[in-house]
Amino acid sequence: DEKGFPWMPELIDQLMEDYVRPGRVRFLLQANVSAPQYNPLSAKVLDKLKSYSPEQVELFGLDAPLSPDDYYALVSRADVVLLPYDRNRYRAFSSGTLAEAIAGGRPVVVPASSWMSSQIPLGAGETFHDFESFVEAVRRVVDDCDDYRSKAETCRAAWVARHAPDRVARRVARLAA
């Protein structure tokens, strides 16, 4: 639930008329809820998500977690990566999905005032404070997707170089010295 999965049906519904039904947006959702007892809201919205047309909403991982290859293939298919993570919980948490999206040159939508928002290259994504601002951020990225994608692709090499394992290891070694 902390990763915002319960927001997806309402987001889809709010975007349905202008974006989803006309085919401007299609949702590819990683939908494995591996511990429903700890993610009750996520488990609850699965039936609603399954009710959408597969041309509008495609669910991945319903029966089991995605393999690493399937997960990377899914991230690679995305034009935009939505990370509606709980802002309070993720204020200082990192996200592998965010790193993979930025390294892949994908625009992102992440919580404001978080570690994730500090990682977005200028112009390569949007932030949100609550559900309403999340919907508006998604609309902005979709409306100007080519511009966001261009900026994300332009910035990806510098972001990857800054976060390369050898560079991070050197920084840690300096701090430990």
mmCIF file of C-alpha atoms in Angstrom, residues 98-107 119-122 124 148-164:
data_model
loop_
_atom_site.group_PDB
_atom_site.id
_atom_site.type_symbol
_atom_site.label_atom_id
_atom_site.label_comp_id
_atom_site.label_asym_id
_atom_site.label_seq_id
_atom_site.Cartn_x
_atom_site.Cartn_y
_atom_site.Cartn_z
ATOM 1 C CA LEU A 98 13.346 5.172 -9.844
ATOM 2 C CA ALA A 99 17.045 4.528 -10.494
ATOM 3 C CA GLU A 100 16.217 2.146 -13.335
ATOM 4 C CA ALA A 101 13.747 4.609 -14.865
ATOM 5 C CA ILE A 102 16.194 7.528 -14.767
ATOM 6 C CA ALA A 103 19.057 5.340 -16.024
ATOM 7 C CA GLY A 104 16.764 4.239 -18.845
ATOM 8 C CA GLY A 105 15.889 7.809 -19.826
ATOM 9 C CA ARG A 106 12.257 7.583 -18.707
ATOM 10 C CA PRO A 107 10.339 10.559 -17.280
ATOM 11 C CA GLN A 119 17.179 12.651 -8.043
ATOM 12 C CA ILE A 120 15.024 13.781 -10.962
ATOM 13 C CA PRO A 121 17.088 15.589 -13.602
ATOM 14 C CA LEU A 122 15.690 19.044 -14.362
ATOM 15 C CA ALA A 124 12.704 14.940 -16.660
ATOM 16 C CA TYR A 148 9.970 15.204 -20.790
ATOM 17 C CA ARG A 149 11.338 12.134 -22.564
ATOM 18 C CA SER A 150 13.896 14.203 -24.479
ATOM 19 C CA LYS A 151 15.154 15.786 -21.254
ATOM 20 C CA ALA A 152 15.192 12.414 -19.469
ATOM 21 C CA GLU A 153 17.206 10.830 -22.283
ATOM 22 C CA THR A 154 19.611 13.767 -22.424
ATOM 23 C CA CYS A 155 20.283 13.599 -18.673
ATOM 24 C CA ARG A 156 20.480 9.847 -18.225
ATOM 25 C CA ALA A 157 24.189 9.389 -18.999
ATOM 26 C CA ALA A 158 25.248 12.040 -16.467
ATOM 27 C CA TRP A 159 22.939 10.550 -13.819
ATOM 28 C CA VAL A 160 24.323 7.049 -14.415
ATOM 29 C CA ALA A 161 27.912 8.339 -14.233
ATOM 30 C CA ARG A 162 27.192 10.163 -10.967
ATOM 31 C CA HIS A 163 25.712 6.994 -9.433
ATOM 32 C CA ALA A 164 28.142 4.450 -10.879
#
